Amino acid sequence: MGKNERTARVILEARGVRKTFPSRSGGEIVALENVDLSIPEGLTTLISGRSGAGKSTLLALLAGLDHPTSGSITFDGNALEKLDNSELARLRREKLGLVFQNFQLLPSWTAAENVEAVLMHSGIDRPARMARVEKILAELGLSGRFDNLPGELSVGQQQRVALARTLVNDPILILADEPTGSVDPQTAQEVIELLMERVRERGTTLLVATHGTFPETLADRQFKLAEGKIDSLCKES
Amino acid sequence: MRELIRCAWRELGRRKRRAAATTAGFALAALILFSVGNLLCFSRQTMSDILYNVGTHIIVSVPATGSEMTSAASGPWPIDSLNEAFYSEPNVVTQLLPRALASELAGLPAVLCATPLMLYRVKDSEKGFLFSIAGFDPKDKIALDNNLCSEKDIIAGTFIRSGDRGVAVVTDAFSITTGITVGSSVKISGISFPVIGIIKPGINPGKADVFLCLDDAVSVINPRLRQPMGDRVNSFLVEVKHGRQMEEAVSQIRGRIPDCLVNTFFCSVSAIRVLGMNEGAVWILLAIVLVGVTLYAMSSQWSSIVERRRDIGILKAIGWSDSEVVWQLGLESVIQSLLGGSIGCGLGFFFLAIFPVPAWISNSFSWNGELAGIVFLVGIVVSLFCGVVAGAVPAFYSARQTPAESIRSK
């Protein structure tokens, strides 16, 4: 299947998305303004912008972690604003992989437990679940680290655990928020290679928000976000 | 559910100090609840004992009207109607009623038992002084006990037993004024009754100077009447089932004998009020303890959730639903409360085994500290309830936040 065929379907779409937060002075802070975005299936899309441009807010809205003030978001045919919290949770559990800025591992859970958490309520029995967890951790080079707490792992290992957690449910879309923003360049390179390898293997759609640490050359499409608005489409393959 | 329990247990293990502190709070509450529960059992039992001694006794009679007394040329009325009379209270002259009424009264729902009683005021034919006779059936001990007199009132000699005939018991006051003692005799209507005992009755509704078996009393009273009284008596001793049922019993008796005079001290009313205040105080204490512990547990659980707010946000972000988060947090609280409740009640039993109820308490009241398993069960159930309440509020608050809000929190 060629790339053009794969891009025929839009897997994620934002229309007129606006997000504001209340300010201390009683007014409002506009984080996103009239964002329109279409993410085709199977491609890697980069959203770049400076810190505070609204990238993390946009990713949180696209993942259904927060609600837009106005506008609509459709993921895999589901209008997120029409789903209740449990349906959103189910969607995230079954179809979405999230890579957070600063990894966001649960500090008191072991590496295996952090990864297992995604599958905990998926209806898979524990032995099968643990088999999947151990397999993905082993694939990411963490065979001997199942029972280590995140604090006992190096930064690179922590990011790999986070990556394992993202990939363990075999998502159709991965949203990555500054996936290499907190690691040294060498580790960043390793993480990017691991992520891209899995994405290519599985044909997973990847949307990366970055302020410049993720190589633009790996992206099929690139948008620029500035002051809460999609400024331009910088690149389209 | 098994997964959630496993996860909740694991989470508690990760926060050992906080979990231990919260569990200890529940244990303390359960221990207090256990103690207060026992206090309540003790209070109930002593209340029952006290009410039995002060407030469940009644004498029932029907006052005679003036026309009956003056116009009766015949009938079972005293020949010397100026001095002698059937009475229930010193100045209340009464009618005669069928003895069989006793069993009807005993059958009333609020009545424990009833027995016929004869009270008659006599004028001594030799010395001219007035005294009173009580005729009763000695076998009806419960009805007699605090209503008239019983073996416990004996200060010299013995009390009249069931089957005794031709003997008398007198009060200490009568003994002093007449010089009659145990071994001497009292003469009524020409019949001498050896005095076998002297009593000092308490403040009972039924009062007399000389106590005889009912049939003996009938045999000495009949010659003093215009006509024999037949199978009749002038009053009934009634024992109510419980002090709380006094008014109910009186109402039922009045329903059966509309014109009756009910003679009782109604001590139960004030006793119930005072003892009720005592029990009320125990309930208030219990409520304060439970509210305090629930707030403590809620505060502890709240702190735990605030600490883990970001973690909860992450779990929701990776696909945990609100209900799964609520269950997880609620189960943590339930486990702690169940554990704490069991430990507290267990400690209560342990302390009770080590420090048994003092003899003066178990001798004074019919309570020896033996506990029903229900106290243990109630302790755990109440502890569990507090745990659910304490866990539910923070859990629902946490579930209401969006994952993004939770993850953003410091």
XYZ file of C-alpha atoms in Angstrom:
647
model
C 0.000 0.000 0.000
C 1.474 3.346 -1.030
C 1.695 6.364 1.147
C -0.905 8.307 -0.862
C -3.410 5.495 -0.413
C -2.779 5.423 3.293
C -3.285 9.166 3.616
C -6.682 8.983 2.008
C -8.435 8.650 5.374
C -8.283 11.432 7.919
C -7.934 9.781 11.295
C -7.965 12.921 13.406
C -9.532 16.226 12.617
C -9.955 19.484 14.508
C -12.391 22.160 13.329
C -12.530 25.676 14.755
C -11.010 24.582 18.039
C -10.712 27.283 20.651
C -9.449 26.841 24.175
C -9.352 29.451 26.881
C -8.372 29.331 30.535
C -9.594 31.709 33.219
C -6.974 34.190 34.309
C -6.411 35.352 37.867
C -7.603 38.818 36.973
C -10.993 37.377 36.049
C -10.473 37.518 32.297
C -9.439 34.687 30.075
C -6.235 33.462 28.496
C -6.649 32.257 24.939
C -4.486 29.169 24.476
C -5.833 28.100 21.091
C -7.796 30.120 18.553
C -9.746 28.679 15.643
C -7.478 25.692 15.039
C -8.275 23.579 11.981
C -6.201 20.457 11.559
C -6.449 17.192 9.625
C -4.174 14.273 10.390
C -4.140 11.601 7.685
C -3.821 7.980 8.703
C -0.379 6.397 8.605
C 1.648 9.597 8.380
C 3.947 11.338 10.810
C 2.893 14.879 11.453
C 4.938 17.435 13.312
C 3.457 20.421 15.100
C 6.254 22.779 15.904
C 6.224 25.964 17.847
C 7.874 27.820 20.681
C 7.174 27.088 24.309
C 3.773 28.482 25.236
C 2.504 28.336 21.686
C -0.282 25.952 22.741
C 1.163 22.633 21.521
C 0.555 20.689 24.740
C -2.927 22.179 25.070
C -3.727 21.134 21.513
C -2.468 17.586 22.084
C -4.479 17.330 25.316
C -7.615 18.339 23.431
C -6.883 15.954 20.553
C -6.423 13.123 23.080
C -9.704 13.956 24.841
C -7.863 14.778 28.047
C -9.554 18.171 28.130
C -12.535 19.767 26.468
C -12.250 22.600 23.931
C -14.052 25.817 24.779
C -15.542 25.649 21.301
C -15.019 23.738 18.083
C -15.044 20.029 17.400
C -12.545 17.202 17.275
C -13.151 13.913 15.485
C -10.969 10.882 16.104
C -11.453 7.718 14.087
C -14.991 8.774 13.229
C -15.905 9.680 16.808
C -16.807 13.288 17.624
C -15.081 13.668 20.984
C -17.516 16.267 22.302
C -20.322 13.711 21.970
C -18.556 11.062 24.028
C -18.888 10.824 27.790
C -15.878 10.382 30.045
C -16.016 6.597 30.076
C -16.278 6.437 26.275
C -13.326 8.800 25.996
C -11.362 6.611 28.410
C -12.205 3.542 26.358
C -11.115 5.279 23.160
C -7.793 6.242 24.723
C -7.296 2.759 26.124
C -7.983 0.976 22.854
C -6.811 3.266 20.091
C -4.537 5.958 21.415
C -0.961 6.025 22.613
C 0.323 9.024 24.511
C 3.932 10.043 25.020
C 4.043 12.748 27.626
C 6.493 15.520 28.189
C 8.656 14.426 31.180
C 7.509 10.794 30.680
C 4.754 11.025 33.323
C 5.475 7.619 34.805
C 3.790 6.669 38.063
C 6.670 6.997 40.519
C 5.518 4.332 42.974
C 4.725 1.743 40.316
C 7.398 -0.530 38.844
C 8.314 -0.375 35.176
C 6.135 -3.409 34.442
C 3.230 -2.028 36.454
C 3.441 1.305 34.635
C 3.097 -0.491 31.327
C 0.499 -2.944 32.644
C -1.675 -0.037 33.828
C -2.812 0.587 30.244
C -4.122 -2.959 29.918
C -5.444 -3.297 33.462
C -9.091 -2.718 32.527
C -8.962 -3.977 28.965
C -10.423 -7.385 29.772
C -7.183 -9.237 29.115
C -6.356 -11.750 31.839
C -3.282 -11.115 33.927
C -0.939 -13.790 32.509
C -1.639 -12.639 28.927
C -1.276 -9.044 30.012
C 2.038 -9.622 31.709
C 3.284 -11.560 28.684
C 2.575 -8.533 26.486
C 4.163 -6.184 28.991
C 7.316 -8.251 29.298
C 7.557 -8.648 25.530
C 7.372 -4.943 24.808
C 9.790 -4.078 27.627
C 12.223 -6.679 26.340
C 11.906 -5.292 22.813
C 12.836 -1.876 24.155
C 15.874 -3.263 25.970
C 14.453 -3.292 29.482
C 14.476 -7.037 30.167
C 16.099 -6.824 33.564
C 14.194 -3.772 34.711
C 10.648 -5.013 35.124
C 10.568 -4.557 38.871
C 12.470 -1.301 39.071
C 10.702 1.880 40.111
C 11.110 4.807 37.694
C 13.411 6.498 40.205
C 15.769 3.551 39.921
C 16.066 3.891 36.142
C 18.128 6.233 34.019
C 16.380 9.014 32.119
C 16.719 7.058 28.890
C 15.300 3.938 30.481
C 12.413 5.918 31.891
C 11.621 7.252 28.452
C 11.706 3.722 27.078
C 9.269 2.574 29.760
C 7.040 5.479 28.746
C 7.378 4.376 25.142
C 6.512 0.795 26.079
C 3.396 2.082 27.840
C 2.465 3.989 24.694
C 2.917 1.012 22.403
C 1.618 -1.867 24.526
C -2.028 -1.451 23.475
C -1.018 -1.299 19.808
C -2.611 2.123 19.191
C -3.700 3.411 15.792
C -2.590 6.933 16.732
C 0.290 8.103 18.870
C 0.301 11.635 20.221
C 3.754 12.573 21.442
C 4.324 15.755 23.378
C 7.996 16.723 23.286
C 9.079 13.058 23.378
C 12.750 13.994 23.434
C 12.503 17.268 25.280
C 13.822 15.930 28.579
C 16.679 13.706 27.459
C 20.199 14.215 26.263
C 20.834 14.184 22.479
C 22.122 10.611 22.421
C 19.162 9.269 24.356
C 16.865 11.406 22.236
C 18.283 9.776 19.138
C 17.702 6.295 20.616
C 14.123 7.144 21.604
C 13.346 8.592 18.189
C 14.744 5.536 16.464
C 12.730 3.178 18.645
C 9.546 5.183 18.172
C 9.914 5.542 14.416
C 10.805 1.881 14.035
C 7.537 0.836 15.733
C 5.529 3.445 13.829
C 6.873 2.237 10.492
C 6.430 -1.431 11.430
C 2.798 -1.021 12.370
C 1.761 1.807 10.078
C 0.772 3.848 13.095
C -0.205 7.465 12.710
C 2.104 9.737 14.701
C 1.537 13.298 15.745
C 4.477 14.942 17.455
C 4.466 18.314 19.174
C 7.948 19.723 19.486
C 9.798 22.970 19.920
C 12.621 21.761 17.721
C 14.127 18.680 19.332
C 12.442 16.230 16.988
C 14.035 15.951 13.530
C 11.843 17.580 10.886
C 13.178 15.177 8.299
C 11.243 12.307 9.852
C 7.914 14.036 9.395
C 5.634 13.646 6.402
C 3.802 16.837 7.245
C 4.607 19.763 9.455
C 2.472 22.544 10.909
C 3.657 25.561 12.759
C 1.727 26.744 15.771
C 2.208 30.271 17.037
C 0.249 32.101 19.732
C -2.486 29.480 19.695
C -3.051 29.546 15.956
C -1.939 27.231 13.177
C 0.420 29.594 11.463
C 1.292 27.631 8.405
C 1.660 24.249 6.811
C 5.402 24.114 6.446
C 5.738 20.760 4.804
C 3.598 18.200 3.028
C 4.933 15.132 1.323
C -12.976 -6.306 40.682
C -10.155 -8.642 41.685
C -7.776 -6.432 39.715
C -9.027 -3.342 41.511
C -8.684 -4.972 44.928
C -5.181 -6.132 44.062
C -4.312 -2.663 42.829
C -5.837 -0.972 45.888
C -3.982 -3.300 48.234
C -0.733 -2.654 46.355
C -1.307 1.080 46.522
C -1.828 0.921 50.289
C 1.396 -1.045 50.566
C 3.194 1.747 48.764
C 1.939 4.320 51.257
C 2.488 2.314 54.382
C 2.671 5.175 56.861
C -0.434 6.931 55.672
C -2.336 3.654 55.326
C -1.235 2.611 58.822
C -2.318 5.959 60.280
C -5.723 5.791 58.603
C -6.209 2.157 59.598
C -5.234 3.041 63.168
C -7.875 5.794 63.095
C -10.508 3.282 62.050
C -9.259 0.811 64.665
C -9.515 3.448 67.375
C -13.006 4.349 66.220
C -14.067 0.715 66.191
C -12.602 0.239 69.657
C -14.503 3.267 70.935
C -17.592 2.089 69.135
C -17.151 -1.327 70.680
C -16.750 0.196 74.147
C -19.656 2.575 73.718
C -21.738 -0.252 72.260
C -21.074 -2.271 75.373
C -21.834 0.732 77.501
C -25.120 0.965 75.668
C -25.828 -2.740 76.290
C -24.970 -2.224 79.944
C -27.097 0.920 80.071
C -30.043 -0.906 78.483
C -29.739 -3.798 80.913
C -29.419 -1.607 84.004
C -32.270 0.517 82.752
C -34.369 -2.583 82.436
C -33.365 -3.673 85.941
C -34.068 -0.245 87.400
C -37.405 0.033 85.663
C -38.360 -3.399 86.932
C -37.697 -2.247 90.477
C -39.303 1.156 90.238
C -41.904 1.343 87.644
C -43.839 -1.657 86.419
C -46.316 -2.204 89.282
C -49.996 -1.388 89.428
C -52.956 -2.005 91.729
C -56.278 -2.001 89.966
C -59.590 -1.500 91.786
C -62.982 0.076 91.179
C -64.090 2.759 93.677
C -67.498 2.303 95.237
C -69.937 5.140 94.745
C -71.461 6.817 97.821
C -74.988 5.565 96.991
C -73.776 1.965 96.811
C -72.259 2.199 100.271
C -75.192 3.950 101.991
C -78.111 2.286 100.293
C -76.816 -1.241 100.458
C -78.860 -2.896 103.144
C -77.664 -6.205 101.964
C -74.785 -7.415 99.828
C -71.132 -7.941 100.637
C -70.690 -4.697 102.527
C -69.188 -4.302 106.005
C -71.651 -4.471 108.856
C -69.580 -1.770 110.574
C -69.461 0.430 107.482
C -68.309 3.441 109.521
C -64.987 1.799 110.391
C -64.487 -1.082 108.044
C -64.192 -1.128 104.271
C -62.657 -2.712 101.222
C -60.042 -0.209 100.163
C -57.224 0.199 97.689
C -55.811 3.485 98.882
C -56.334 4.513 102.522
C -59.354 6.675 101.774
C -60.728 4.968 98.694
C -63.486 2.446 99.326
C -63.795 -0.083 96.553
C -66.265 -2.440 94.974
C -65.800 -6.185 94.733
C -64.852 -7.711 91.402
C -64.755 -11.324 90.126
C -61.442 -13.057 90.873
C -61.398 -14.420 87.314
C -60.707 -10.913 86.088
C -57.089 -11.533 87.107
C -56.538 -13.915 84.226
C -58.175 -11.474 81.804
C -55.843 -8.707 82.961
C -52.876 -11.064 82.678
C -53.821 -11.615 79.056
C -53.538 -7.945 78.091
C -50.640 -7.349 75.632
C -48.620 -4.999 77.865
C -49.214 -6.975 81.062
C -46.739 -9.540 82.330
C -48.939 -11.062 85.034
C -51.789 -10.262 87.401
C -53.041 -11.686 90.712
C -56.129 -11.083 92.858
C -55.683 -9.133 96.080
C -57.968 -8.421 98.997
C -57.427 -5.230 100.984
C -59.748 -4.720 103.954
C -59.707 -2.278 106.840
C -60.690 -3.873 110.160
C -61.569 -2.510 113.586
C -60.037 -4.542 116.397
C -62.992 -5.751 118.439
C -61.060 -5.807 121.739
C -58.835 -2.706 121.653
C -60.800 -0.683 119.120
C -57.929 0.354 116.833
C -58.063 0.140 113.062
C -55.700 -1.941 110.990
C -55.650 -3.400 107.524
C -55.545 -6.901 106.120
C -54.113 -7.993 102.786
C -55.095 -11.342 101.375
C -52.955 -12.633 98.525
C -51.947 -15.761 96.648
C -48.302 -16.485 97.625
C -47.640 -18.449 94.431
C -47.911 -15.302 92.257
C -44.453 -14.126 93.245
C -43.742 -11.814 90.306
C -46.986 -9.893 90.703
C -46.383 -9.594 94.443
C -42.697 -8.749 94.429
C -42.689 -4.963 94.123
C -46.443 -4.452 94.252
C -47.166 -5.603 97.780
C -44.499 -7.596 99.572
C -42.322 -10.631 99.099
C -39.673 -12.749 100.729
C -37.047 -10.064 100.136
C -38.904 -7.762 102.581
C -38.586 -10.175 105.528
C -36.640 -8.779 108.489
C -37.562 -11.506 110.976
C -38.964 -15.006 110.597
C -40.143 -16.307 107.242
C -42.554 -15.295 104.521
C -45.825 -17.029 103.678
C -45.220 -19.763 101.118
C -47.567 -21.233 98.559
C -49.744 -23.774 100.381
C -49.373 -22.162 103.822
C -52.657 -21.671 105.651
C -53.559 -20.113 108.967
C -50.427 -18.022 109.360
C -49.756 -14.288 109.147
C -46.974 -11.855 108.405
C -47.079 -8.325 109.841
C -45.251 -5.136 109.069
C -42.546 -3.833 111.344
C -44.682 -0.766 112.132
C -47.640 -2.923 113.155
C -45.325 -5.114 115.195
C -44.002 -2.089 117.090
C -47.399 -0.521 117.780
C -49.089 -3.761 118.849
C -46.128 -5.555 120.403
C -46.787 -8.567 118.173
C -43.613 -10.444 117.249
C -42.696 -13.642 115.468
C -44.140 -16.499 117.472
C -47.052 -14.525 118.890
C -50.370 -14.331 117.044
C -52.818 -11.850 115.638
C -56.527 -12.394 116.253
C -59.078 -11.394 113.608
C -62.802 -12.223 113.691
C -62.070 -14.575 116.550
C -59.454 -16.546 114.617
C -55.840 -16.483 115.779
C -53.107 -16.451 113.175
C -49.579 -17.263 114.332
C -47.163 -14.563 113.118
C -44.371 -16.296 111.175
C -42.577 -13.229 109.902
C -42.130 -9.487 110.102
C -41.610 -7.500 106.944
C -40.400 -4.066 106.074
C -41.971 -3.460 102.690
C -40.600 -0.783 100.453
C -42.604 1.938 98.798
C -45.098 -0.328 97.083
C -48.525 0.561 95.718
C -50.272 -2.030 97.920
C -50.202 -1.364 101.664
C -51.529 -3.290 104.652
C -50.602 -4.147 108.245
C -51.352 -7.871 108.312
C -50.785 -10.226 105.419
C -52.681 -13.487 105.033
C -53.329 -16.070 102.375
C -56.250 -14.978 100.229
C -58.558 -17.742 101.456
C -57.684 -16.970 105.109
C -58.461 -13.324 104.474
C -61.826 -14.240 102.948
C -62.638 -16.429 105.927
C -61.968 -13.610 108.430
C -63.656 -10.886 106.363
C -66.875 -12.765 105.466
C -68.266 -12.744 109.068
C -67.864 -8.957 109.057
C -70.063 -8.487 105.970
C -73.798 -8.380 105.542
C -73.461 -11.148 102.956
C -70.454 -13.327 102.043
C -68.353 -11.893 99.239
C -68.299 -15.144 97.263
C -65.599 -15.624 94.675
C -64.697 -11.983 94.555
C -61.868 -9.669 95.553
C -61.541 -5.910 95.648
C -58.308 -5.368 93.718
C -55.683 -6.847 91.452
C -51.915 -6.589 91.450
C -50.660 -6.134 87.932
C -47.059 -6.343 86.716
C -46.373 -4.570 83.415
C -43.981 -6.148 80.899
C -41.609 -3.155 80.760
C -41.442 0.319 82.253
C -41.737 1.758 78.770
C -45.150 0.077 78.443
C -46.663 1.544 81.608
C -48.949 4.003 79.897
C -49.904 1.428 77.284
C -50.752 -1.070 80.044
C -52.823 1.474 81.960
C -54.722 2.282 78.818
C -55.377 -1.410 78.145
C -56.556 -1.974 81.729
C -58.882 1.015 81.485
C -60.171 -0.398 78.246
C -61.102 -3.609 80.047
C -62.394 -2.001 83.296
C -63.577 1.486 82.327
C -64.291 2.808 85.858
C -61.188 1.404 87.444
C -58.748 3.186 89.687
C -55.168 2.527 88.669
C -52.826 2.984 91.558
C -49.174 3.247 90.595
C -46.316 5.561 91.429
C -45.473 5.995 87.757
C -41.826 6.089 88.817
C -41.110 4.676 85.406
C -41.937 7.993 83.739
C -39.205 9.930 85.512
C -36.906 6.915 85.458
C -37.285 6.534 81.718
C -36.667 10.243 81.276
C -33.497 10.205 83.377
C -32.217 6.925 81.970
C -33.215 8.037 78.501
C -31.063 11.131 78.952
C -28.233 8.831 79.959
C -28.722 6.708 76.862
C -29.129 9.818 74.746
C -25.753 11.030 75.966
C -24.210 7.720 74.932
C -25.709 8.034 71.459
C -24.436 11.605 71.147
C -20.973 10.452 72.208
C -21.166 7.692 69.632
C -22.235 10.096 66.894
C -19.390 12.496 67.740
C -16.856 9.663 67.592
C -18.162 8.414 64.264
C -18.284 11.849 62.669
C -14.786 12.582 63.994
C -13.346 9.362 62.629
C -15.079 9.763 59.291
C -13.663 13.272 58.959
C -10.219 12.041 59.978
C -10.347 9.204 57.451
C -11.712 11.548 54.814
C -8.937 14.020 55.504
C -6.350 11.256 55.280
C -7.845 9.896 52.085
C -8.143 13.426 50.748
C -4.455 14.089 51.390
C -3.606 10.812 49.736
C -5.621 11.766 46.664
C -4.184 15.275 46.512
C -0.706 13.755 46.650
C -1.636 11.403 43.843
C -3.611 13.871 41.774
C -1.087 13.781 38.966
C -0.930 9.968 39.107
C -4.698 9.791 38.872
C -4.557 12.120 35.868
C -2.016 9.828 34.203
C -4.165 6.764 34.828
C -7.143 8.506 33.293
C -5.009 9.656 30.370
C -3.951 6.101 29.582
C -7.503 4.823 29.622
C -8.812 4.397 33.158
C -12.425 5.519 33.379
C -13.763 7.744 36.141
C -15.608 4.815 37.677
C -12.432 2.705 37.723
C -10.609 5.519 39.503
C -13.487 5.925 41.994
C -13.546 2.173 42.631
C -9.798 2.076 43.112
C -9.792 4.948 45.615
C -12.972 3.750 47.316
C -11.575 0.234 47.717
C -8.460 1.609 49.365
C -10.686 3.278 51.934
C -12.837 0.181 52.330
C -9.804 -2.042 52.907
C -8.460 0.342 55.532
C -11.812 0.633 57.287
C -12.413 -3.129 57.263
C -8.943 -3.789 58.558
C -9.191 -1.029 61.161
C -12.690 -2.102 62.216
C -11.589 -5.701 62.709
C -8.498 -4.688 64.655
C -10.498 -2.288 66.874
C -13.232 -4.791 67.671
C -10.647 -7.517 68.177
C -8.818 -5.299 70.646
C -12.138 -4.620 72.389
C -12.707 -8.344 72.924
C -9.112 -8.742 74.013
C -9.354 -5.969 76.624
C -12.652 -7.320 77.883
C -11.034 -10.729 78.297
C -8.139 -9.195 80.244
C -10.214 -6.784 82.314
C -13.514 -8.516 83.108
C -16.516 -6.609 84.395
C -16.092 -5.870 88.120
C -18.080 -8.091 90.449
C -20.015 -5.174 91.918
C -21.454 -4.428 88.534
C -22.291 -7.985 87.570
C -23.764 -8.577 91.051
C -25.829 -5.404 91.035
C -27.179 -5.797 87.544
C -27.968 -8.772 85.404
C -25.075 -8.020 83.020
C -21.772 -9.815 83.172
C -20.048 -8.299 80.181
C -20.799 -11.148 77.863
C -21.118 -9.723 74.403
C -23.197 -10.745 71.507
C -21.362 -11.214 68.215
C -23.649 -8.536 66.860
C -21.559 -5.870 68.647
C -18.493 -7.036 66.729
C -20.438 -7.103 63.499
C -21.952 -3.670 64.071
C -18.484 -2.278 64.862
C -17.116 -3.517 61.549
C -20.161 -2.514 59.517
C -20.192 1.019 60.945
C -16.456 1.309 60.402
C -16.961 0.140 56.824
C -19.739 2.670 56.319
C -17.470 5.476 57.561
C -14.755 4.194 55.230
C -17.065 4.241 52.231
C -18.200 7.784 53.035
C -14.637 8.925 53.688
C -13.398 7.385 50.457
C -16.304 8.288 48.218
C -16.183 12.059 48.619
C -12.518 12.544 47.634
C -12.812 9.852 44.968
C -15.744 11.551 43.268
C -13.977 14.897 43.498
C -10.935 13.376 41.871
C -13.002 11.742 39.146
C -14.621 15.054 38.269
C -11.321 16.594 37.186
C -10.219 16.207 33.616
C -6.989 14.226 33.119
C -5.314 17.355 31.739
C -6.133 19.309 34.918
C -4.797 16.512 37.093
C -1.589 16.095 35.091
C -0.945 19.838 35.101
C -1.169 19.915 38.930
C 2.057 20.033 40.900
